[in-house]
CSV table of N, CA and C in Angstrom, one decimal:
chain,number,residue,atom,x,y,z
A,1325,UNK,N,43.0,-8.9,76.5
A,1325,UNK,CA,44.3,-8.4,76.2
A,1325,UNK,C,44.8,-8.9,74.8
A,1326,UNK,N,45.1,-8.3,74.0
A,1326,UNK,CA,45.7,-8.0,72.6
A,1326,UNK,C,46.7,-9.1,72.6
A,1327,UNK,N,47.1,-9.9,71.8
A,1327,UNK,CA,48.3,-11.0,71.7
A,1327,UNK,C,49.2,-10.3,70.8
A,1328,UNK,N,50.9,-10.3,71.6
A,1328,UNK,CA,51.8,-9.6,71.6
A,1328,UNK,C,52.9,-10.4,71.0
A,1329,UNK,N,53.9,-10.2,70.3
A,1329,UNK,CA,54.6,-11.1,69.7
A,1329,UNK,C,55.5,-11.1,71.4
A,1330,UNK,N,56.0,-12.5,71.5
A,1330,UNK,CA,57.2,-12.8,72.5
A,1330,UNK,C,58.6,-13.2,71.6
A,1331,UNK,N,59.3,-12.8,72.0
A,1331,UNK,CA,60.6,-13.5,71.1
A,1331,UNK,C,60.5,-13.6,69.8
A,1332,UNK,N,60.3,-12.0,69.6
A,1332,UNK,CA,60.2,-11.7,68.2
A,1332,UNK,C,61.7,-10.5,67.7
A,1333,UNK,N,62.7,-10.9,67.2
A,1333,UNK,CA,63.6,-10.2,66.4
A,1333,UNK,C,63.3,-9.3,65.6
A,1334,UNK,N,63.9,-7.9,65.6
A,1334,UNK,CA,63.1,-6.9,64.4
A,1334,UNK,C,63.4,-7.5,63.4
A,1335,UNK,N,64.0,-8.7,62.6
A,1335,UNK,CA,64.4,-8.5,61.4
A,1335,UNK,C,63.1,-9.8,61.0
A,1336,UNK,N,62.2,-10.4,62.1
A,1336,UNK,CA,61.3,-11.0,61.6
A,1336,UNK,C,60.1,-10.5,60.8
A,1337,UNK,N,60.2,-8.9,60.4
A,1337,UNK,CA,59.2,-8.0,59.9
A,1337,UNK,C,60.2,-7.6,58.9
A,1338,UNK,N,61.1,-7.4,58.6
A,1338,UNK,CA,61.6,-7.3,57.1
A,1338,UNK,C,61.7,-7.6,55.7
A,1339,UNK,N,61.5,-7.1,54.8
A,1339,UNK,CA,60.8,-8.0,53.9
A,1339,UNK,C,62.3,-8.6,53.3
A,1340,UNK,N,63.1,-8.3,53.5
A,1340,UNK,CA,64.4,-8.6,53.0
A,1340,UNK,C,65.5,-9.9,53.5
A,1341,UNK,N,64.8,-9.8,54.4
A,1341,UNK,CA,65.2,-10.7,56.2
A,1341,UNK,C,64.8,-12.1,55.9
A,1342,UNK,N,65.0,-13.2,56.2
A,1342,UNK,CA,64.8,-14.5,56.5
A,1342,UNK,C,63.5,-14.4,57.1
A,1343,UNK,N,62.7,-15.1,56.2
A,1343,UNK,CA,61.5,-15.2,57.2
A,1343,UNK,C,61.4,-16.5,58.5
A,1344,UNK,N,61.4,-15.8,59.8
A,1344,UNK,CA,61.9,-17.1,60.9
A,1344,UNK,C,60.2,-17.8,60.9
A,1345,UNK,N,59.7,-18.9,60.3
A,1345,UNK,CA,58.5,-19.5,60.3
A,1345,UNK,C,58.2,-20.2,61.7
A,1346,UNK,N,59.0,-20.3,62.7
A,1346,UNK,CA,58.6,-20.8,63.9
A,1346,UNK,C,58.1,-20.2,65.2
A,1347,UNK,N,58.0,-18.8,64.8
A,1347,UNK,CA,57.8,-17.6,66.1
A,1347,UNK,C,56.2,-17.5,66.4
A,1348,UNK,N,56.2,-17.4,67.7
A,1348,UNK,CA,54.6,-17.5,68.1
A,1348,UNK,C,54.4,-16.5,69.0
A,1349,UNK,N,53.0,-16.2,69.6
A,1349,UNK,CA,52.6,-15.5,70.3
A,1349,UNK,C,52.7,-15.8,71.7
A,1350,UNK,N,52.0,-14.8,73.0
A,1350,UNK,CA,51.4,-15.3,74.1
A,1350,UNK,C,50.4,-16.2,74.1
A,1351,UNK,N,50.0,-16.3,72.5
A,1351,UNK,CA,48.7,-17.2,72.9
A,1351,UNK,C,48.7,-18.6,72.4
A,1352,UNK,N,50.4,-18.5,71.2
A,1352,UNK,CA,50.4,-19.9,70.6
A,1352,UNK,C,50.0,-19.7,69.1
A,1353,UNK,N,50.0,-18.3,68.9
A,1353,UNK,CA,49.3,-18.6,66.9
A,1353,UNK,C,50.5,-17.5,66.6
A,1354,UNK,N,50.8,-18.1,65.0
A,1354,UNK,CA,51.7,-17.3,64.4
A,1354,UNK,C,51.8,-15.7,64.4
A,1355,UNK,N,53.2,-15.3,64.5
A,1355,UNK,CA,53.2,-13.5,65.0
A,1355,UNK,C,52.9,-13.0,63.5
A,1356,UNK,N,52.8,-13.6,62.6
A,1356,UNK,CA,52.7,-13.0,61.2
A,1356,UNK,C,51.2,-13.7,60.5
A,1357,UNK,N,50.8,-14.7,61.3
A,1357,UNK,CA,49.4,-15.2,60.6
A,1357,UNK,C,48.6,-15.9,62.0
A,1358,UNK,N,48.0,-14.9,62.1
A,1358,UNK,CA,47.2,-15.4,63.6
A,1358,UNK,C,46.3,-15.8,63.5
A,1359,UNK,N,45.6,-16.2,62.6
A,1359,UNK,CA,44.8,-17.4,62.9
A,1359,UNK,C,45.5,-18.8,62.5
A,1360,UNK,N,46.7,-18.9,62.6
A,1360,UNK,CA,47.1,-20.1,62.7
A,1360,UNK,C,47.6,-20.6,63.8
A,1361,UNK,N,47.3,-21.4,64.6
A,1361,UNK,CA,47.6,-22.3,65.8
A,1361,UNK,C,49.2,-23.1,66.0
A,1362,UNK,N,50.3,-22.6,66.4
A,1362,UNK,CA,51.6,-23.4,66.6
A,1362,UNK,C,51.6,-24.3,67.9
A,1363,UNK,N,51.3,-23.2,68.7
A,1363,UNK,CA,51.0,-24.1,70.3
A,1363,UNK,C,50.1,-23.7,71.0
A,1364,UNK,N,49.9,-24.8,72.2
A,1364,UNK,CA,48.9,-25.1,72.6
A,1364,UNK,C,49.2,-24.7,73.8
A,1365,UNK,N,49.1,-24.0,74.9
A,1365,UNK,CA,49.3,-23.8,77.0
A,1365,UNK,C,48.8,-25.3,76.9
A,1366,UNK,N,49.8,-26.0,77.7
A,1366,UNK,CA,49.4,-27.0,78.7
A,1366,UNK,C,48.9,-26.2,80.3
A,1367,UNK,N,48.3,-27.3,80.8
A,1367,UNK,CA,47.6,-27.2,82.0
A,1367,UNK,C,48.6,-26.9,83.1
A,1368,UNK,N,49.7,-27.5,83.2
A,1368,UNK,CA,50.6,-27.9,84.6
A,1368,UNK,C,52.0,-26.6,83.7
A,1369,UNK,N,51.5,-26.0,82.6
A,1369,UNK,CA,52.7,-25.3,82.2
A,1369,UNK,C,53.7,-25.5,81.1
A,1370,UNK,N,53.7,-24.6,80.5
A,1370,UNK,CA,55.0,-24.7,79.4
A,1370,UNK,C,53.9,-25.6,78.0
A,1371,UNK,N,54.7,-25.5,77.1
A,1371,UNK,CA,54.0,-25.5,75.9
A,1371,UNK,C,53.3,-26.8,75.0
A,1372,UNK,N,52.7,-26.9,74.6
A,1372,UNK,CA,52.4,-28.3,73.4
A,1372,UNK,C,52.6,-27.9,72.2
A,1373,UNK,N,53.4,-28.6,71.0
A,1373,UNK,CA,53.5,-28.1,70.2
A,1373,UNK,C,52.4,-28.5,68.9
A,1374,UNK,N,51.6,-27.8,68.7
A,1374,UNK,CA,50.6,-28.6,67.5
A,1374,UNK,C,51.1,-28.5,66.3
A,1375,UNK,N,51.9,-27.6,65.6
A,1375,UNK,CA,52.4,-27.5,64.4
A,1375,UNK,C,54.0,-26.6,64.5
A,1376,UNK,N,55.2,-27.2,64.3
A,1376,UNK,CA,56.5,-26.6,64.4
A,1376,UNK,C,56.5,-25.7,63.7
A,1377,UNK,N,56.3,-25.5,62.5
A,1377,UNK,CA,56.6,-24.3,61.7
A,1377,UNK,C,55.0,-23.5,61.0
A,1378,UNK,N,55.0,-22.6,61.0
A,1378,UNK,CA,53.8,-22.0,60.5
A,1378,UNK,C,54.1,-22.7,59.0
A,1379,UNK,N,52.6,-23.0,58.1
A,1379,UNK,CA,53.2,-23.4,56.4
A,1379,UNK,C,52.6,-22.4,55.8
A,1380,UNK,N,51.7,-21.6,56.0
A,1380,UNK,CA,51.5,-19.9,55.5
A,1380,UNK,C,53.0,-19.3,55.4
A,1381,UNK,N,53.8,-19.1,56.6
A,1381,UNK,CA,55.0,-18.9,56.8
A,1381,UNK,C,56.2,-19.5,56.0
A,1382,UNK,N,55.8,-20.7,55.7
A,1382,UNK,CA,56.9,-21.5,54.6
A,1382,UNK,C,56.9,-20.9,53.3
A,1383,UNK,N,55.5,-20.8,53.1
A,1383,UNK,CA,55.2,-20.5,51.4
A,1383,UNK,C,55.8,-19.3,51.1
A,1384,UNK,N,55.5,-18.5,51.9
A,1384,UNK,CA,56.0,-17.0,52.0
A,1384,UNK,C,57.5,-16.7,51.8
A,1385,UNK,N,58.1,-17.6,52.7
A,1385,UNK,CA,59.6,-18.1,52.4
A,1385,UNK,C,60.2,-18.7,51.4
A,1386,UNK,N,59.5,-19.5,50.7
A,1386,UNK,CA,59.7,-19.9,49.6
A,1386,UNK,C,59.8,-19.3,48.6
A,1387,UNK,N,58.5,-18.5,48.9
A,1387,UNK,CA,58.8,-17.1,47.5
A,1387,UNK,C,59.7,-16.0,47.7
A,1388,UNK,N,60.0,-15.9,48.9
A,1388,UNK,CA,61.2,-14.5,49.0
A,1388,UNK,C,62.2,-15.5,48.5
A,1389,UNK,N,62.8,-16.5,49.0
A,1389,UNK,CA,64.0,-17.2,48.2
A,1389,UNK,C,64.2,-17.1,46.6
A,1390,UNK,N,62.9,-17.9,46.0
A,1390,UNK,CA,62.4,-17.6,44.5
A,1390,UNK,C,63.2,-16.4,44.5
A,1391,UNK,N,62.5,-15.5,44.6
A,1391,UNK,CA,62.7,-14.1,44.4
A,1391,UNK,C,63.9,-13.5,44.2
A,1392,UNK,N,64.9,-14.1,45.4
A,1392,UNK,CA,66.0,-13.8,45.7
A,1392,UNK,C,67.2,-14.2,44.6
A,1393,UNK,N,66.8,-16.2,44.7
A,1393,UNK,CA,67.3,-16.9,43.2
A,1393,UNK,C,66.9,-16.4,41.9
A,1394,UNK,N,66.2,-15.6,41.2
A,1394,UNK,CA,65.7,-14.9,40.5
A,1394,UNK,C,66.4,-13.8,40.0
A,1395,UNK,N,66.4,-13.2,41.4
A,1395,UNK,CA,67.7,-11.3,41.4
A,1395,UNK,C,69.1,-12.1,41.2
A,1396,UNK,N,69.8,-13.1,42.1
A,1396,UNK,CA,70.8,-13.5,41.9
A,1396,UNK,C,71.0,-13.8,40.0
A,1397,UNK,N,70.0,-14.6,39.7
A,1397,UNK,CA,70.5,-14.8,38.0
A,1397,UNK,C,70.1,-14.0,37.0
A,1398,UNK,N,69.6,-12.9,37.4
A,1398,UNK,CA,69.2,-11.5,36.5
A,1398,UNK,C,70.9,-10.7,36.9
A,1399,UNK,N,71.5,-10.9,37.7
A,1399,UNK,CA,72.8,-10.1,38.2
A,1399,UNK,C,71.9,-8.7,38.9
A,1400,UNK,N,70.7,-8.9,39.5
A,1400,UNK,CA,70.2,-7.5,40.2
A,1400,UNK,C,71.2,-7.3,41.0
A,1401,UNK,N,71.6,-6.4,42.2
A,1401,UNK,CA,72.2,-6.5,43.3
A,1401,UNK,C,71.0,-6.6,44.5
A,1402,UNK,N,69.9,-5.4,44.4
A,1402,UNK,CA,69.2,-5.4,45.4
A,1402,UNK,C,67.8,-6.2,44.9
A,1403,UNK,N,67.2,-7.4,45.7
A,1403,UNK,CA,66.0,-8.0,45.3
A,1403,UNK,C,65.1,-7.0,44.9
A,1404,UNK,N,63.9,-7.5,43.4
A,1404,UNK,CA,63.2,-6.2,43.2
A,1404,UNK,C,63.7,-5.2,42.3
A,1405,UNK,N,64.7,-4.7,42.2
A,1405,UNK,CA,65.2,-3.6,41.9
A,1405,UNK,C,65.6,-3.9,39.9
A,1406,UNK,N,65.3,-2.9,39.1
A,1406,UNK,CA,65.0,-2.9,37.6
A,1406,UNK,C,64.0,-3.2,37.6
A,1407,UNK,N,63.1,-4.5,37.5
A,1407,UNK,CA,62.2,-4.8,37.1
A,1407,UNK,C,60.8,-4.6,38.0
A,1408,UNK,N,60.4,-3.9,39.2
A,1408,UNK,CA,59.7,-4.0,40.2
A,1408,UNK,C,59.7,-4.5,41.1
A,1409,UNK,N,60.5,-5.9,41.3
A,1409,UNK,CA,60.0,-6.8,41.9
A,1409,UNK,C,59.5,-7.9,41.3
A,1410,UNK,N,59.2,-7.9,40.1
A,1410,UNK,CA,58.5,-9.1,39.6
A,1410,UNK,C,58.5,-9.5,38.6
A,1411,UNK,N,59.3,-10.8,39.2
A,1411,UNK,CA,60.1,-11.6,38.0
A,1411,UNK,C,59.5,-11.5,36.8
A,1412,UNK,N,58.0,-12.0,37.3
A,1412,UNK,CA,57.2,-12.5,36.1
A,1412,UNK,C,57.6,-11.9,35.0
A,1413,UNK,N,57.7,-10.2,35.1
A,1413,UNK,CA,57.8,-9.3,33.7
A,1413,UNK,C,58.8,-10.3,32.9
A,1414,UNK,N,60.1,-10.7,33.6
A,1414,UNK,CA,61.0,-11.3,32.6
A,1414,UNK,C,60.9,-12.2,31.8
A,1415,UNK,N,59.8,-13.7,32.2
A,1415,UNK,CA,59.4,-15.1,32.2
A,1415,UNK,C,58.7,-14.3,30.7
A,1416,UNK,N,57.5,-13.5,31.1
A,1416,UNK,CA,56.6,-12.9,30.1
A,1416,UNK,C,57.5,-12.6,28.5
A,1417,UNK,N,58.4,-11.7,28.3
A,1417,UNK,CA,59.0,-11.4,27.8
A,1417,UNK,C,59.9,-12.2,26.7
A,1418,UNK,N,60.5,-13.4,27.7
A,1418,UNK,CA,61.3,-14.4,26.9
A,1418,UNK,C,60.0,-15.3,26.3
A,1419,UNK,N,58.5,-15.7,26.6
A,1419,UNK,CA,57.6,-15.9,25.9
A,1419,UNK,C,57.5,-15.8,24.5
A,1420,UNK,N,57.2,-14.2,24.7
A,1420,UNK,CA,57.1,-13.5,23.4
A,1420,UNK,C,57.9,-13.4,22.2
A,1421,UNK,N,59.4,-13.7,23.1
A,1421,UNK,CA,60.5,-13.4,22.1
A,1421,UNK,C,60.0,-15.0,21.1
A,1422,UNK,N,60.4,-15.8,22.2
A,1422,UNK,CA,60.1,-17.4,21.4
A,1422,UNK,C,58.8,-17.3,20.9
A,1423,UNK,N,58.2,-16.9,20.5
A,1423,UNK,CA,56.7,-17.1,20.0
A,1423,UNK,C,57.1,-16.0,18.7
A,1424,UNK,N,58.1,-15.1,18.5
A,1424,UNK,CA,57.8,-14.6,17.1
A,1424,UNK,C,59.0,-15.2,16.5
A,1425,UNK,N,60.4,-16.1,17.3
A,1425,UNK,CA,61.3,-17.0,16.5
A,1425,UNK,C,60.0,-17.9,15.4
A,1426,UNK,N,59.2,-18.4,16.1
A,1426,UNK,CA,58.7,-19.7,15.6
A,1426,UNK,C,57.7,-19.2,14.5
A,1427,UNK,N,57.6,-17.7,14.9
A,1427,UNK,CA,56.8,-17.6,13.3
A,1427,UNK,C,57.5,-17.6,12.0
């Protein structure tokens, strides 16, 4: 049988949404990165925990935040939106400008 997310929130698939890094399967591996191991079935029942938070899951989070802190000081409203998505273009840009001051 297929492993099914349990106590999974729709908004844990949004890309916009807080990523919840501690949600696990029937089987104990992350609902968003399954080959990673959270918990363990004990024998007599109920769970062991091997790792609280997925860190695949953290990084991920980290960068939608980035992202977010990014749109906040560009004045975007919606994350993503003018530039694609991606910051970088801007980082890139203010490069260039400083690189022909200095010529």
């Amino acid at each position: 049988r297929a492993a099914t997310p349990s106590r999974v929130p729709s908004a844990a698939y949004g890309e916009e949404e807080e990523i919840l890094t501690y949600l696990y399967d029937r089987r104990g591996c992350c609902v968003r990165h399954p080959h990673v191991r959270l918990r363990k079935k004990k024998l007599l029942g109920g769970w062991k925990i091997i790792i609280s938070n997925c860190p695949e899951c953290c990084v991920d989070e980290m960068t939608r935040l980035k992202r977010v802190a990014i749109a906040k000081k560009n004045g975007v409203g919606a994350v993503g939106a003018g530039n694609g998505g991606d910051a970088r273009k801007d980082i890139g840009h203010k490069k260039e400008k400083d690189e022909t001051k200095e010529k």
